[in-house]
Short mmCIF file of C-alpha atoms in Angstrom, two decimals:
data_model
loop_
_atom_site.label_atom_id
_atom_site.label_comp_id
_atom_site.label_asym_id
_atom_site.label_seq_id
_atom_site.Cartn_x
_atom_site.Cartn_y
_atom_site.Cartn_z
CA MET G 66 -17.96 -25.57 -4.08
CA LYS G 67 -20.07 -26.44 -7.14
CA SER G 68 -23.56 -27.73 -6.55
CA PHE G 69 -25.64 -30.07 -8.64
CA SER G 70 -29.36 -30.61 -8.70
CA SER G 71 -30.14 -33.73 -6.75
CA ARG G 72 -31.46 -36.80 -8.55
CA PRO G 73 -32.65 -40.16 -7.25
CA ALA G 74 -29.57 -42.00 -8.49
CA GLY G 75 -27.17 -39.61 -6.74
CA TYR G 76 -23.85 -38.39 -8.10
CA THR G 77 -21.36 -39.97 -10.44
CA ILE G 78 -17.79 -40.07 -9.15
CA GLY G 79 -16.93 -37.17 -11.45
CA GLU G 80 -19.71 -35.03 -10.04
CA LEU G 81 -18.84 -35.97 -6.46
CA SER G 82 -15.21 -35.12 -7.17
CA ALA G 83 -16.19 -31.64 -8.35
CA ILE G 84 -18.45 -31.03 -5.35
CA VAL G 85 -15.92 -31.96 -2.64
CA GLY G 86 -12.81 -30.83 -4.52
CA MET G 87 -11.18 -34.25 -4.32
CA SER G 88 -9.84 -36.31 -7.20
CA PRO G 89 -11.71 -39.49 -8.22
CA ARG G 90 -8.51 -41.39 -7.48
CA ASN G 91 -8.49 -40.22 -3.85
CA ILE G 92 -12.19 -40.96 -3.49
CA ARG G 93 -11.58 -44.53 -4.65
CA ALA G 94 -8.56 -44.78 -2.32
CA HIS G 95 -10.72 -43.80 0.67
CA GLN G 96 -13.22 -46.42 -0.42
CA THR G 97 -10.48 -49.07 -0.59
CA ARG G 98 -9.27 -48.13 2.90
CA GLY G 99 -12.79 -48.55 4.25
CA LEU G 100 -13.19 -44.86 5.07
CA LEU G 101 -16.00 -44.50 2.54
CA PRO G 102 -18.94 -46.89 1.98
CA PRO G 103 -19.22 -48.45 -1.47
CA PRO G 104 -21.44 -46.63 -4.00
CA VAL G 105 -24.83 -47.81 -5.15
CA ARG G 106 -24.61 -49.52 -8.54
CA HIS G 107 -27.16 -49.29 -11.33
CA GLY G 108 -26.03 -51.51 -14.15
CA ARG G 109 -22.47 -50.53 -14.97
CA SER G 110 -22.69 -47.13 -13.30
CA ALA G 111 -21.87 -46.28 -9.67
CA TYR G 112 -23.64 -43.49 -7.82
CA TYR G 113 -22.80 -41.69 -4.58
CA GLY G 114 -25.31 -40.04 -2.27
CA PRO G 115 -25.50 -37.60 0.68
CA VAL G 116 -23.85 -40.13 3.04
CA HIS G 117 -20.75 -40.23 0.85
CA LEU G 118 -20.72 -36.45 0.51
CA ARG G 119 -20.88 -35.89 4.28
CA ARG G 120 -18.22 -38.52 4.94
CA LEU G 121 -15.78 -37.00 2.43
CA GLU G 122 -16.35 -33.53 3.86
CA ARG G 123 -15.63 -34.91 7.34
CA ILE G 124 -12.44 -36.62 6.13
CA THR G 125 -11.27 -33.40 4.45
CA THR G 126 -11.96 -31.36 7.60
CA LEU G 127 -10.04 -33.80 9.82
CA GLN G 128 -7.10 -33.85 7.41
CA GLU G 129 -7.00 -30.04 7.48
CA GLN G 130 -6.84 -30.28 11.28
CA GLY G 131 -3.70 -32.42 10.98
CA PHE G 132 -5.06 -35.93 11.56
CA ASN G 133 -3.59 -38.73 9.45
CA LEU G 134 -5.73 -41.39 7.78
CA ALA G 135 -5.11 -43.98 10.51
CA SER G 136 -6.35 -41.52 13.14
CA ILE G 137 -9.33 -40.60 10.97
CA ALA G 138 -10.23 -44.27 10.60
CA ALA G 139 -10.23 -44.63 14.40
CA MET G 140 -12.37 -41.52 14.82
CA LEU G 141 -14.84 -42.59 12.16
CA GLY G 142 -15.09 -46.07 13.62
CA THR G 143 -13.78 -47.77 10.50
CA ALA G 144 -10.47 -48.97 11.94
CA THR G 145 -10.00 -52.70 12.44
CA ALA G 146 -11.35 -53.58 15.88
CA ASP G 147 -9.17 -55.15 18.52
CA PRO G 148 -10.09 -56.81 21.82
CA GLY G 149 -9.15 -53.73 23.85
CA THR G 150 -11.25 -51.23 21.90
CA ALA G 151 -14.49 -51.82 23.81
CA ARG G 152 -12.72 -51.60 27.19
CA THR G 153 -10.96 -48.40 26.16
CA SER G 154 -14.23 -46.83 24.96
CA ALA G 155 -15.91 -47.76 28.24
CA ALA G 156 -12.98 -46.30 30.17
CA LEU G 157 -13.22 -43.03 28.24
CA ALA G 158 -16.92 -42.81 29.02
CA GLU G 159 -16.24 -43.40 32.72
CA ILE G 160 -13.43 -40.80 32.77
CA ALA G 161 -15.75 -38.26 31.12
CA ARG G 162 -18.41 -38.97 33.75
CA VAL G 163 -16.40 -39.08 36.95
CA GLN G 164 -13.25 -37.08 36.12
CA PRO G 165 -14.03 -34.32 33.62
CA PRO G 166 -10.69 -32.51 34.18
CA VAL G 167 -8.76 -35.62 33.11
CA PHE G 168 -10.98 -36.02 30.07
CA CYS G 169 -10.47 -32.35 29.17
CA ALA G 170 -6.69 -32.79 29.51
CA LEU G 171 -6.73 -35.70 27.05
CA GLU G 172 -8.81 -33.63 24.65
CA ARG G 173 -6.68 -30.51 25.10
CA HIS G 174 -3.51 -32.41 24.23
CA GLY G 175 -5.02 -33.78 21.02
CA LEU G 176 -5.34 -37.38 22.20
CA LEU G 177 -9.11 -37.54 21.75
CA GLY G 178 -11.39 -37.08 18.78
CA ARG G 179 -15.05 -37.78 18.05
CA ASP G 180 -16.53 -40.55 15.94
CA ASP G 181 -19.62 -40.16 13.75
CA SER G 182 -21.94 -40.70 16.72
CA GLY G 183 -20.19 -37.99 18.73
CA ALA G 184 -18.60 -40.47 21.14
CA ALA G 185 -15.03 -39.84 22.27
CA ALA G 186 -12.30 -41.97 20.73
CA ILE G 187 -8.51 -42.00 21.02
CA ALA G 188 -7.29 -40.16 17.92
CA ARG G 189 -3.77 -41.57 17.95
CA PRO G 190 -3.68 -45.27 16.99
CA PRO G 191 -0.30 -45.94 18.73
CA VAL G 192 -1.75 -44.55 21.98
CA ALA G 193 -4.93 -46.60 21.60
CA GLN G 194 -2.84 -49.72 20.99
CA ALA G 195 -0.64 -49.01 24.01
CA VAL G 196 -3.68 -48.55 26.26
CA ALA G 197 -5.14 -51.84 24.98
CA GLU G 198 -1.84 -53.67 25.53
CA LEU G 199 -1.56 -52.38 29.11
CA ALA G 200 -5.16 -53.45 29.69
CA GLY G 201 -4.22 -56.89 28.39
CA ALA G 202 -1.34 -56.93 30.88
CA GLY G 203 -3.81 -56.40 33.71
CA ILE G 204 -3.77 -52.60 34.21
CA PRO G 205 -7.29 -51.11 34.14
CA PRO G 206 -7.77 -48.73 31.16
CA VAL G 207 -9.30 -46.11 33.47
CA ASP G 208 -6.06 -45.98 35.48
CA VAL G 209 -3.99 -45.77 32.27
CA LEU G 210 -6.08 -42.90 30.87
CA ARG G 211 -6.10 -41.05 34.20
CA PHE G 212 -2.31 -41.26 34.39
CA LEU G 213 -1.99 -40.31 30.72
CA GLY G 214 -3.92 -37.07 31.23
CA GLN G 215 -1.79 -36.17 34.25
CA LEU G 216 1.40 -37.11 32.40
CA MET G 217 0.55 -34.94 29.39
CA ASP G 218 -0.06 -31.94 31.65
CA ARG G 219 3.39 -32.42 33.16
CA MET G 220 5.15 -33.27 29.93
CA ALA G 221 3.87 -30.37 27.80
CA PRO G 222 6.05 -27.72 29.52
CA VAL G 223 9.03 -30.10 29.42
CA ALA G 224 8.50 -30.69 25.70
CA ASP G 225 8.35 -26.93 25.10
CA ALA G 226 11.62 -26.46 26.96
CA VAL G 227 13.38 -29.34 25.15
CA VAL G 228 12.28 -28.17 21.70
CA GLY G 229 13.30 -24.62 22.57
CA ALA G 230 16.75 -25.81 23.70
CA ALA G 231 17.17 -27.87 20.52
CA ALA G 232 16.19 -24.92 18.35
CA GLU G 233 18.71 -22.75 20.19
CA ARG G 234 21.65 -25.17 20.20
CA LEU G 235 21.32 -27.00 16.88
CA THR G 236 22.36 -24.81 13.96
CA VAL G 237 20.73 -25.42 10.59
CA ALA G 238 23.36 -25.52 7.83
CA ASP G 239 22.73 -23.47 4.70
CA SER G 240 21.06 -25.55 2.00
CA PRO G 241 21.23 -25.10 -1.78
CA SER G 242 17.59 -23.99 -1.74
CA GLY G 243 18.48 -21.15 0.60
CA GLY G 244 16.49 -22.32 3.61
CA ALA G 245 15.89 -25.10 6.08
CA SER G 246 14.52 -28.41 4.83
CA PRO G 247 10.72 -28.64 5.06
CA ASP G 248 11.27 -31.96 6.87
CA LEU G 249 13.30 -30.31 9.64
CA GLY G 250 10.45 -30.25 12.16
CA SER G 251 9.58 -33.90 11.57
CA SER G 252 13.24 -34.95 11.76
CA LEU G 253 13.78 -33.02 14.98
CA ALA G 254 10.66 -34.58 16.51
CA ASP G 255 11.88 -38.08 15.58
CA PHE G 256 15.30 -37.31 17.08
CA LEU G 257 13.91 -36.03 20.39
CA VAL G 258 11.33 -38.80 20.67
CA SER G 259 14.00 -41.47 20.08
CA ALA G 260 16.19 -39.92 22.79
CA PHE G 261 13.29 -39.81 25.26
CA ARG G 262 12.26 -43.35 24.36
CA THR G 263 15.79 -44.58 25.08
CA ALA G 264 15.79 -42.83 28.46
CA VAL G 265 12.41 -44.36 29.34
CA GLU G 266 13.47 -47.85 28.21
CA ASN G 267 16.60 -47.59 30.37
CA ALA G 268 14.48 -46.58 33.37
CA VAL G 269 11.98 -49.39 32.76
CA GLU G 270 14.78 -51.96 32.62
CA LEU G 271 15.94 -50.77 36.04
CA THR G 272 12.44 -50.65 37.50
CA PHE G 273 11.19 -53.96 36.09
CA PRO G 274 14.30 -56.09 35.62
CA GLY G 275 12.26 -59.26 35.18
CA GLY G 276 10.01 -57.81 32.49
CA GLY G 277 7.14 -57.18 34.89
CA PRO G 278 6.27 -55.28 38.07
CA GLY G 279 8.73 -55.87 40.84
CA LYS G 280 11.14 -54.21 43.22
CA ARG G 281 13.13 -51.35 41.81
CA ARG G 282 16.77 -52.25 41.23
CA SER G 283 19.24 -49.96 42.93
CA ARG G 284 21.30 -47.73 40.61
#
């Protein structure tokens, strides 16, 4: 990493690009997405400071850990707020206080991250949205998160077994490049998730035939 002597005006985008190893185009894209604060302008020139440098380093680190930009936005607190966000954050804080094992399970399974203040946040936007929607339907977020932690503990071994069975039974055809497609893992995940989603939707239709909680319909 190249270093530059600090100056009151900060860094130009070219200098910042060289420091963090990120193209000016990507820096501007992060700015457009709201992941990066706007630079300070002096006349026609724009300058970036230590806050921008730290934020870009954090974004790079999270991307290297496998988080997508939507998840990073949620963890950095720059994602668009929704009515359920505050309730979910409060529920996470309560879970951490009264049920540390459940909180640890959520963290262990990659469902939680940390925002800039160090507070826990759901790192997967679809999960955060689902929790908020269930809260809107009248189910307390604490109950949803507690069940989610327990469910992930039970589902992880099942997922391992299913993926292992798929890898054993589904033969990869020879490709012109001489190997499996780099998208194979993603395609297999989509296939298995769609199958599980169908099974869950079928079960929900039987359990809640009227679209809401009710008596389970006999099979």
